[in-house]
PDB file of C-alpha atoms in Angstrom:
ATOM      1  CA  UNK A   1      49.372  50.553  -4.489  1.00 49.00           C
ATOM      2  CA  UNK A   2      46.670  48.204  -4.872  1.00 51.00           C
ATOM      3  CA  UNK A   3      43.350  49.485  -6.383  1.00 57.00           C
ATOM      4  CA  UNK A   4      40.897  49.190  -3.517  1.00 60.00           C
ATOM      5  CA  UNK A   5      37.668  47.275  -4.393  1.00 60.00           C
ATOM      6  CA  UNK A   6      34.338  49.445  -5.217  1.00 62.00           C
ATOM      7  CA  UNK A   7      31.884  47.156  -2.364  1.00 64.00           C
ATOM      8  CA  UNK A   8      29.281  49.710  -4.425  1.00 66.00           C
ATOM      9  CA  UNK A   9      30.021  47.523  -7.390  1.00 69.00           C
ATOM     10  CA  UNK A  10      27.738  45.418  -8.983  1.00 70.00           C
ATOM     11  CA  UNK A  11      30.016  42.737  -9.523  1.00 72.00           C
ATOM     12  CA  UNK A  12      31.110  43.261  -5.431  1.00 70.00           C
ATOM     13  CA  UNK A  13      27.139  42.605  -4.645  1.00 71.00           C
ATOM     14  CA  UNK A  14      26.999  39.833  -7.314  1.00 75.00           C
ATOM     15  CA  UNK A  15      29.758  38.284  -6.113  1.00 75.00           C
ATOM     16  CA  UNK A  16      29.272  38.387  -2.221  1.00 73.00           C
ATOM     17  CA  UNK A  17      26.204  36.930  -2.730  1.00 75.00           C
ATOM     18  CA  UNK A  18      27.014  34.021  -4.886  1.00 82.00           C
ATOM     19  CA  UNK A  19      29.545  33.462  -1.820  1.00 80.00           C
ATOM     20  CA  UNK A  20      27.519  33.945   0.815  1.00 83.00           C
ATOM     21  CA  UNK A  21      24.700  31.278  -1.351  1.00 82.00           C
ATOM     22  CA  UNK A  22      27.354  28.932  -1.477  1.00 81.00           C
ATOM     23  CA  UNK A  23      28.498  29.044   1.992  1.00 77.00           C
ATOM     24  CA  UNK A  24      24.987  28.732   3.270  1.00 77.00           C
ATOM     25  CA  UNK A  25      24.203  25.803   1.512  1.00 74.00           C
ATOM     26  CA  UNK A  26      27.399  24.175   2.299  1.00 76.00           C
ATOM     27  CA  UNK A  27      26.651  24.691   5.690  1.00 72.00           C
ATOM     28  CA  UNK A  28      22.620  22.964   5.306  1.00 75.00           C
ATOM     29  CA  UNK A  29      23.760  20.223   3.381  1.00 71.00           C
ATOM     30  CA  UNK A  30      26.642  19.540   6.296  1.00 71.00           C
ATOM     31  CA  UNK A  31      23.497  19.955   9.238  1.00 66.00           C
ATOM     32  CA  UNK A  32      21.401  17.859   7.206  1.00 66.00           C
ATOM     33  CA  UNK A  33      23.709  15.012   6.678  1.00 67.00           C
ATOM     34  CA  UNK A  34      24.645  14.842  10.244  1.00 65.00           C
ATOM     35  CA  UNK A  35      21.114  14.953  11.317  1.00 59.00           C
ATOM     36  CA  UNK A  36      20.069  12.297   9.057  1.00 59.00           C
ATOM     37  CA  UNK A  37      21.158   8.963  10.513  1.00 65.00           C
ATOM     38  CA  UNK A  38      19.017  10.436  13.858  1.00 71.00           C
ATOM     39  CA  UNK A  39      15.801  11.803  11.610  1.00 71.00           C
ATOM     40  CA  UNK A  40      16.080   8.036  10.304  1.00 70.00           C
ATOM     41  CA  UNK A  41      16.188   6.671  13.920  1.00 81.00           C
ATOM     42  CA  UNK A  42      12.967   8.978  14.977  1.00 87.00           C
ATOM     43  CA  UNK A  43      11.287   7.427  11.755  1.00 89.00           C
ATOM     44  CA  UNK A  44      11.704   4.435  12.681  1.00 91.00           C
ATOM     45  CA  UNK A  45      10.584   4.419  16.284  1.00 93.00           C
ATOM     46  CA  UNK A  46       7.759   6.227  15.456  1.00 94.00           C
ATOM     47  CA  UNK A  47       6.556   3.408  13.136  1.00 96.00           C
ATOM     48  CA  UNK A  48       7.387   0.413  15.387  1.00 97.00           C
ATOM     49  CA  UNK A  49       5.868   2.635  18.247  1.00 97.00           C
ATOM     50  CA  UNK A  50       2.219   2.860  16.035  1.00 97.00           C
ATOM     51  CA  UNK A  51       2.708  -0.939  15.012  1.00 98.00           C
ATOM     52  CA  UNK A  52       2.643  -1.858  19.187  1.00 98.00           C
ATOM     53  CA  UNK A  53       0.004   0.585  19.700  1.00 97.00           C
ATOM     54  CA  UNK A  54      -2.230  -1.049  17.308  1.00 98.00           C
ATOM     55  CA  UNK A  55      -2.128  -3.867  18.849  1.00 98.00           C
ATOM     56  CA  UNK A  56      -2.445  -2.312  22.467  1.00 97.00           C
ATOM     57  CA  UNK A  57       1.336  -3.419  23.405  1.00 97.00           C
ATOM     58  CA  UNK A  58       2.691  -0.106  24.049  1.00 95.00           C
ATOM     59  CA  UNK A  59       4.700  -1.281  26.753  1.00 95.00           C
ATOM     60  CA  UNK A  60       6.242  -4.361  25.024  1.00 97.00           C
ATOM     61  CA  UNK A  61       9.712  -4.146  23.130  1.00 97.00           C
ATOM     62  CA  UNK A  62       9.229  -3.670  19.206  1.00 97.00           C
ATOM     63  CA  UNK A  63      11.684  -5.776  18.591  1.00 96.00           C
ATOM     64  CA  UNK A  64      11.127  -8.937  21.025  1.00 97.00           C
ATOM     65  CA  UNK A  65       7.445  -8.621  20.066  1.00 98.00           C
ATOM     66  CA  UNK A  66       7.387  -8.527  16.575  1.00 98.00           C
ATOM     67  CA  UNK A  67       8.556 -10.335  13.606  1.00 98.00           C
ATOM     68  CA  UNK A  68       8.343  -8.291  10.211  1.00 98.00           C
ATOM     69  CA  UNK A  69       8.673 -10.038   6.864  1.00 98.00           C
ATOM     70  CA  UNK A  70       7.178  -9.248   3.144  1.00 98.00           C
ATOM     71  CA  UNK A  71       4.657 -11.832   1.326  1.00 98.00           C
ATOM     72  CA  UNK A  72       4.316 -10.956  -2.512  1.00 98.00           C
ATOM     73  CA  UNK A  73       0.845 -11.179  -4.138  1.00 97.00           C
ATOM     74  CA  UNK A  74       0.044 -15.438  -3.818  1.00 97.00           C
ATOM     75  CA  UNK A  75       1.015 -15.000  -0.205  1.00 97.00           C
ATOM     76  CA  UNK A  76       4.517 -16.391   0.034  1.00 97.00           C
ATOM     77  CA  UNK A  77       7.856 -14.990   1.984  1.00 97.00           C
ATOM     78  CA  UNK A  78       9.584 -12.601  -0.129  1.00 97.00           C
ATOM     79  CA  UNK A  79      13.372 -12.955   1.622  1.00 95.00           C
ATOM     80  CA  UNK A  80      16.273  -9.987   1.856  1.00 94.00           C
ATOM     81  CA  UNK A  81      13.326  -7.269   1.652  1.00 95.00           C
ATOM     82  CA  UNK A  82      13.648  -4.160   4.234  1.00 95.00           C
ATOM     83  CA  UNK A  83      10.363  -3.492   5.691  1.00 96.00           C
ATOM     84  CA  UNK A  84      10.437  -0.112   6.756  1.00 95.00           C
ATOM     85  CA  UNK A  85      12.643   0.765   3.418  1.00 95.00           C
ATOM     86  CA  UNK A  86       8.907  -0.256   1.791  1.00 97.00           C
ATOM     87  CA  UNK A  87       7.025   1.449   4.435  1.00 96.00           C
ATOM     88  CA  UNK A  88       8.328   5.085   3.084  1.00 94.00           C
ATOM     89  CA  UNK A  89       6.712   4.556  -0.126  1.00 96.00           C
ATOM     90  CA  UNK A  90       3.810   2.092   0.774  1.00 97.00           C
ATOM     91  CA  UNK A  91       2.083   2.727  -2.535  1.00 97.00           C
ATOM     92  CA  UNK A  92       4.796   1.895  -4.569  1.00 98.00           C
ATOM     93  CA  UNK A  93       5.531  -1.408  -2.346  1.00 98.00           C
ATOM     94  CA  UNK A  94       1.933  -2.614  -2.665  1.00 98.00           C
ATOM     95  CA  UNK A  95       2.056  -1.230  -7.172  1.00 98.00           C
ATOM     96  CA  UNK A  96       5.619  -3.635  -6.841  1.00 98.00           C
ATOM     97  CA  UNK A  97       3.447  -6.778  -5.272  1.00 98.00           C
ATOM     98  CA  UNK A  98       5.607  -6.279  -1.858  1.00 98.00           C
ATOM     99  CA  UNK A  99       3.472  -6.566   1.104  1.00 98.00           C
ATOM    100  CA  UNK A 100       4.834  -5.703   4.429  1.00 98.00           C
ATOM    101  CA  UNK A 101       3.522  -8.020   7.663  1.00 98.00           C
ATOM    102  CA  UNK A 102       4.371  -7.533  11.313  1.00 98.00           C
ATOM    103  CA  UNK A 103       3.478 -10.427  13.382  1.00 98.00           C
ATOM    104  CA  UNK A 104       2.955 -10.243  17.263  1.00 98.00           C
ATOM    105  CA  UNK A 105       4.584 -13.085  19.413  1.00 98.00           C
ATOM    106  CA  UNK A 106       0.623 -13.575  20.222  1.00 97.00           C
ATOM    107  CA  UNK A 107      -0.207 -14.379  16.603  1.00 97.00           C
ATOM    108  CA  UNK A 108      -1.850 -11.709  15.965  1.00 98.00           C
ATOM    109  CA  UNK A 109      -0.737  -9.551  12.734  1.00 98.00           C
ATOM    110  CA  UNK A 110      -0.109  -6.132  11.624  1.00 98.00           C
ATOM    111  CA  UNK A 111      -0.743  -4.920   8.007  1.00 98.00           C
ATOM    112  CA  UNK A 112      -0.013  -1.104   6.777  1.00 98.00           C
ATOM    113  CA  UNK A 113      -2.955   0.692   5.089  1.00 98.00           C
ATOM    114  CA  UNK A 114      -2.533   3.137   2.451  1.00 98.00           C
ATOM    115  CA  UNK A 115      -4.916   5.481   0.418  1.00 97.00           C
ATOM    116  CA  UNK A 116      -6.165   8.970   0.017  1.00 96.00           C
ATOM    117  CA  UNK A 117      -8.608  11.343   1.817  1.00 94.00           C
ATOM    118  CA  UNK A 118      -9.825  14.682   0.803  1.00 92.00           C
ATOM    119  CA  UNK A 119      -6.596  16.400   0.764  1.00 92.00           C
ATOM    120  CA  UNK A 120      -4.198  14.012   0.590  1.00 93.00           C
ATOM    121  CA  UNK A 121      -2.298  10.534   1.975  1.00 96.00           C
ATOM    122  CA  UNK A 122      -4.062   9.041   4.378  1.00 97.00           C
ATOM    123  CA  UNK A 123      -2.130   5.763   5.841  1.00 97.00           C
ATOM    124  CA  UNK A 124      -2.312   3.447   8.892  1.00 97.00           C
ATOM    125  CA  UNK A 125      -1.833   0.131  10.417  1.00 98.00           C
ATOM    126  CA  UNK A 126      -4.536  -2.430  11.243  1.00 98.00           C
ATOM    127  CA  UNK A 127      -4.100  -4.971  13.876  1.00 98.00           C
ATOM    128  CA  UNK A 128      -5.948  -8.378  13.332  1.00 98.00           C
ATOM    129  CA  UNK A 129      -6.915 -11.072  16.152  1.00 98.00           C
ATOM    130  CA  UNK A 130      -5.208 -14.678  15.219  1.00 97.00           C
ATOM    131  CA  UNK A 131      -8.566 -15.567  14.103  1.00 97.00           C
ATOM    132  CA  UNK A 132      -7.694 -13.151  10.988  1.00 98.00           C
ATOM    133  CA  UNK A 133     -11.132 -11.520  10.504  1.00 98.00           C
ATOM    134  CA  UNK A 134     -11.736  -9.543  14.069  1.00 98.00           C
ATOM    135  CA  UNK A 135     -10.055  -6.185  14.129  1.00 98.00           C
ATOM    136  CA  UNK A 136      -7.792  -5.567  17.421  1.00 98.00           C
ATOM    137  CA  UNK A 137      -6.914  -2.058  16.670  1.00 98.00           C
ATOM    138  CA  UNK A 138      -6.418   0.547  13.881  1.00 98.00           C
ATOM    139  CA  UNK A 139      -3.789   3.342  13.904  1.00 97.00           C
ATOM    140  CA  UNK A 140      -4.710   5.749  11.295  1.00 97.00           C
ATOM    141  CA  UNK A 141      -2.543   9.045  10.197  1.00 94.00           C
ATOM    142  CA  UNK A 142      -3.029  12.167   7.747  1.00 94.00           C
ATOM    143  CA  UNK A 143      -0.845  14.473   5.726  1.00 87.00           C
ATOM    144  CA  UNK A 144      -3.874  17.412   5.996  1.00 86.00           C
ATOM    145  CA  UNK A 145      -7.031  16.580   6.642  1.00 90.00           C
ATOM    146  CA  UNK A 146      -9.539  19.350   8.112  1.00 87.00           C
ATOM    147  CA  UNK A 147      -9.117  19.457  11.439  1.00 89.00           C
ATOM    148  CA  UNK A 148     -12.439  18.646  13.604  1.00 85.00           C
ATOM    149  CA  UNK A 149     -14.008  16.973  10.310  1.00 88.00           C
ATOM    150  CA  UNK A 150     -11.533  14.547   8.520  1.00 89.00           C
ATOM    151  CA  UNK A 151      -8.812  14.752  10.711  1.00 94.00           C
ATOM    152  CA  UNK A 152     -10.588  12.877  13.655  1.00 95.00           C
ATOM    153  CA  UNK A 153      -9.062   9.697  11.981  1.00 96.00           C
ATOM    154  CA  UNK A 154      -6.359  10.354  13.663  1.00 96.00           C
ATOM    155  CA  UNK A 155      -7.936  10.471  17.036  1.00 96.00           C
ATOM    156  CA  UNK A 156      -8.605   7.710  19.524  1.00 96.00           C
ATOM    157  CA  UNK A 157     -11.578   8.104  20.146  1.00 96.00           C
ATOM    158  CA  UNK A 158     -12.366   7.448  16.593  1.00 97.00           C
ATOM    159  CA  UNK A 159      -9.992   4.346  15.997  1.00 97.00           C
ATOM    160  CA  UNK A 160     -11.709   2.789  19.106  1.00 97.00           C
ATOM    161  CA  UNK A 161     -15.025   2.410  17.051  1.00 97.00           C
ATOM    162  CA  UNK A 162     -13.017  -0.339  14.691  1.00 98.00           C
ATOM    163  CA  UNK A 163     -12.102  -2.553  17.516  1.00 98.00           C
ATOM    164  CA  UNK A 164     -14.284  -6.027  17.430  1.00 98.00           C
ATOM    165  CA  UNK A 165     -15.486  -5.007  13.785  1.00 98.00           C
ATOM    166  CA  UNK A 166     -14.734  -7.494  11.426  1.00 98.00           C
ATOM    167  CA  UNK A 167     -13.717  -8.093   7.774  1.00 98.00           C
ATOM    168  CA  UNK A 168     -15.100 -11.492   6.833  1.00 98.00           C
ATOM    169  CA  UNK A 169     -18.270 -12.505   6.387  1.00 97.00           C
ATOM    170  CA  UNK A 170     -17.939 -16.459   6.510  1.00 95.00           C
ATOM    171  CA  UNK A 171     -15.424 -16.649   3.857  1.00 94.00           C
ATOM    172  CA  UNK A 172     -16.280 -13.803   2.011  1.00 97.00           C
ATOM    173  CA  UNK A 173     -14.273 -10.665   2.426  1.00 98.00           C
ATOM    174  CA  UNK A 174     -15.738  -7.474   3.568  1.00 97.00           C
ATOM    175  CA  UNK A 175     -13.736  -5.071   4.559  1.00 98.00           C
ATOM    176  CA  UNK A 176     -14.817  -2.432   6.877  1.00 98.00           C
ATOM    177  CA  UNK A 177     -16.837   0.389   5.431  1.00 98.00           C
ATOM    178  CA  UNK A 178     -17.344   3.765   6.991  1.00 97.00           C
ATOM    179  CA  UNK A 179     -21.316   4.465   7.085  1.00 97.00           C
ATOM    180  CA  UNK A 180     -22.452   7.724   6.346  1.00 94.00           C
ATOM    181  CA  UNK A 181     -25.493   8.138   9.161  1.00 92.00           C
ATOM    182  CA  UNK A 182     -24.208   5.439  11.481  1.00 93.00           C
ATOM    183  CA  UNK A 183     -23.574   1.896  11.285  1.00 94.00           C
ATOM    184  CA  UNK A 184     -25.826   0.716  13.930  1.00 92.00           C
ATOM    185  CA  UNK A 185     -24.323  -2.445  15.123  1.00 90.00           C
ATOM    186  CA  UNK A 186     -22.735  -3.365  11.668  1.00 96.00           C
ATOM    187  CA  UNK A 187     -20.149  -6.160  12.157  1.00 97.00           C
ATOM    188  CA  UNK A 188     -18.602  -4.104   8.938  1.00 98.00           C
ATOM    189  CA  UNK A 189     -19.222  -0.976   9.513  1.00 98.00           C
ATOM    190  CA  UNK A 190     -18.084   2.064  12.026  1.00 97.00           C
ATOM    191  CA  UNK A 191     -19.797   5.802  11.733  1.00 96.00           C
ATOM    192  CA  UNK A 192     -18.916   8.167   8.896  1.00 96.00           C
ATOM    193  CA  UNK A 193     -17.091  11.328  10.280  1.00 95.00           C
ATOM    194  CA  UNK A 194     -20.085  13.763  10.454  1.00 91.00           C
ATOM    195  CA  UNK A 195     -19.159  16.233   7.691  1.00 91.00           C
ATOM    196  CA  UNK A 196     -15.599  14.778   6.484  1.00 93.00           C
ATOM    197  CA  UNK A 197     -17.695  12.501   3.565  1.00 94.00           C
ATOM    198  CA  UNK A 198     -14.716  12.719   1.010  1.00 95.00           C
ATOM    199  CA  UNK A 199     -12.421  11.601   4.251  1.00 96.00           C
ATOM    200  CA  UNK A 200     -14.661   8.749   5.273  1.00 97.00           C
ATOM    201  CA  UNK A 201     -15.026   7.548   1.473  1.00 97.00           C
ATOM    202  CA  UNK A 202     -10.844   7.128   1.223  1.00 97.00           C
ATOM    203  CA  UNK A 203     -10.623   5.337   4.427  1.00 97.00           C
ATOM    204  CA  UNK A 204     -13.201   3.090   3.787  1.00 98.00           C
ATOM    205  CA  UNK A 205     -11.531   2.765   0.074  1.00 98.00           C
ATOM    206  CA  UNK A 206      -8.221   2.659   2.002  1.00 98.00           C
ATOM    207  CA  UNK A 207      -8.692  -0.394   3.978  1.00 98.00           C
ATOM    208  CA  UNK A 208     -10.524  -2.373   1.279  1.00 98.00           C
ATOM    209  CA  UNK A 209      -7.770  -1.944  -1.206  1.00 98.00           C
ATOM    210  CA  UNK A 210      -4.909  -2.422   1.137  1.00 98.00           C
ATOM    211  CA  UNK A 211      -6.371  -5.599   2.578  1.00 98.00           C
ATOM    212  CA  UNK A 212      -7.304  -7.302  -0.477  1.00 98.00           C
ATOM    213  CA  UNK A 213      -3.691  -7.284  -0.944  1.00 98.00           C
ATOM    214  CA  UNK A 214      -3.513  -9.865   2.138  1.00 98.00           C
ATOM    215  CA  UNK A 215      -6.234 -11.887   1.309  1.00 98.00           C
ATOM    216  CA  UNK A 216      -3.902 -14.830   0.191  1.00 98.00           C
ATOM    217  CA  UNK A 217      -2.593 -15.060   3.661  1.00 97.00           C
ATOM    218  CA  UNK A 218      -5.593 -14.086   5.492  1.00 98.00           C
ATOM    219  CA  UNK A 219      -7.397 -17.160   3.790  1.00 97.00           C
ATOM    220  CA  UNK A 220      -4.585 -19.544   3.930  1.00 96.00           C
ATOM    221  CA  UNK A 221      -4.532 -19.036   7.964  1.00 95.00           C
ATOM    222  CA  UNK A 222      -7.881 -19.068   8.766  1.00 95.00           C
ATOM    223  CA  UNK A 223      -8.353 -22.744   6.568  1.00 92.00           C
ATOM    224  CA  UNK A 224      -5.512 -23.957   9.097  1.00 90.00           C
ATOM    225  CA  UNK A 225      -6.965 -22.613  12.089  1.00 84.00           C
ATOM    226  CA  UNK A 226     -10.310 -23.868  11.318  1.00 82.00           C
ATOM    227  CA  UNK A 227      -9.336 -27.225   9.938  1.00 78.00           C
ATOM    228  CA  UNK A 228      -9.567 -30.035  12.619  1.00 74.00           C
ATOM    229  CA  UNK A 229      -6.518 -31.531  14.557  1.00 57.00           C
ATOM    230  CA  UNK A 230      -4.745 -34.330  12.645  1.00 54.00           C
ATOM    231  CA  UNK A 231      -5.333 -37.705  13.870  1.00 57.00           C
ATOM    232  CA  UNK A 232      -2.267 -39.610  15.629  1.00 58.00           C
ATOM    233  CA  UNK A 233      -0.468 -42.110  13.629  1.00 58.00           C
ATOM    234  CA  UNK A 234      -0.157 -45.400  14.187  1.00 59.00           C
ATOM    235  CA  UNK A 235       2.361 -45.244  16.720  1.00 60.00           C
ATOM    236  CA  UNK A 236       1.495 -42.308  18.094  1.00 57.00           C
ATOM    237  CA  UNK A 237      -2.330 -44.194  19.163  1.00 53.00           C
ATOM    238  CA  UNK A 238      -0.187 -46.944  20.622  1.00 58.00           C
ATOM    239  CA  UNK A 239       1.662 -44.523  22.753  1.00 60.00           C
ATOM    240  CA  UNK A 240      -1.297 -42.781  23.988  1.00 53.00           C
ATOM    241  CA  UNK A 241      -3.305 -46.261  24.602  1.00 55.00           C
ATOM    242  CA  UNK A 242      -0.848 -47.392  26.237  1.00 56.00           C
ATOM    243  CA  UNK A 243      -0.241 -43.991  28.410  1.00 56.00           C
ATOM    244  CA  UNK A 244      -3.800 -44.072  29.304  1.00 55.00           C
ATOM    245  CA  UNK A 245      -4.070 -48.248  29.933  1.00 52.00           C
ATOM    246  CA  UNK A 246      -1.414 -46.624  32.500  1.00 47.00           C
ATOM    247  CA  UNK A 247      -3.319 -43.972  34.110  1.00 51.00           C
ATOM    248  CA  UNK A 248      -6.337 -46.309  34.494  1.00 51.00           C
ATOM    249  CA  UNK A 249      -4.232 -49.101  36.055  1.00 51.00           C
ATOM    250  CA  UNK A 250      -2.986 -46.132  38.615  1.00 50.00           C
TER     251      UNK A 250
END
């Protein structure tokens, strides 16, 4: 007859667990690989959903609105990139000279922020009129700022304060800075977050590093949408004399 097993036994309780450990983490590795593909789907709508939202087009469609492509540090198209693949590690994107863009049907543009406030990341998205220099929105997020002091980034009521600010100063760049005691009527500036300092100081660090990235672009679009309309060739000025000699005769 078979000698029954002692479940007293050390090696039964050393054994059952190793089992049960195994099973359970068979079991978590299976629930987290089928809930991947939808985590990664939630990811992704959230960022395209704070992309519209900085620019106010919450009710437009992500992906008729918005073109998304990567410029590398003089400002030119980097091609086969994956923009939101760069978006999960933003620093490491902007330390590889990969800049995402997202650029509204409108003409105005998108460009992710990165940096750090008092307790940690602190990241965002800043949406720019086609004139390049006027801010049309900010979305701004936190991994653990102090709620009611550095964590009112996050809030609307904060972000509003950066729309109409802008970051040029005739040609020179200015960034936005956060102003501890107010800003009172600053082009630059919005308020410092009464008693988040360290908070303020990373945001307004945040958005000057993270832009200066995009200065190549930035530049190179506002010298072609202030430089003056090109004049009409030579057969192009017949044509129109001769559509207006028209219009007179008419």
């Amino acid at each position: 007859m078979a000698k029954k097993f002692d479940t007293n036994s050390n090696l039964y309780i050393v054994v059952y667990a190793t089992v049960m450990v195994v099973v359970v983490a068979v079991l978590l590795a299976v629930a987290a690989l089928s809930l991947q593909e939808r985590q990664y789907a939630n990811e992704l709508n959230e960022k395209k959903q704070s992309i519209l939202q900085s620019l106010g087009a919450q009710d437009r469609n992500y992906d008729d609105f918005i073109s998304a492509y990567v410029l590398d540090a003089e400002g030119q198209r980097i091609e086969g990139e994956d923009v939101f693949a760069l978006l999960k590690d933003l620093p490491g994107a902007f330390a590889a000279g990969k800049f995402p863009v997202f650029e509204a049907a409108d003409g105005r543009v998108v460009l992710p922020v990165t940096g750090t406030g008092l307790w940690g990341p602190i990241w965002g998205y800043v949406a720019l009129e086609k004139d390049m220099d006027t801010v049309a929105g900010i979305i701004m997020a936190h991994k653990g700022e102090t709620p009611g002091l550095g964590a009112e980034i996050a809030t609307e009521k904060y972000q509003r304060q950066f729309v109409g600010k802008t970051i040029f100063e005739g040609d020179e760049f200015r960034s936005i800075t956060l102003v501890k005691g107010g800003a009172h009527g600053d082009a630059h500036g919005v308020d410092a977050i009464s008693g988040g300092t360290k908070t303020s100081d990373g945001v307004t660090a945040m958005l000057r590093t993270s832009l200066e990235h995009y200065l190549p672009m930035l530049r190179a679009a506002r010298v072609a949408e202030a430089a003056p309309a090109a004049e009409p060739t030579g057969d192009e000025a017949q044509e129109m004399s001769n559509d207006e000699n028209v219009e007179n005769n008419e």
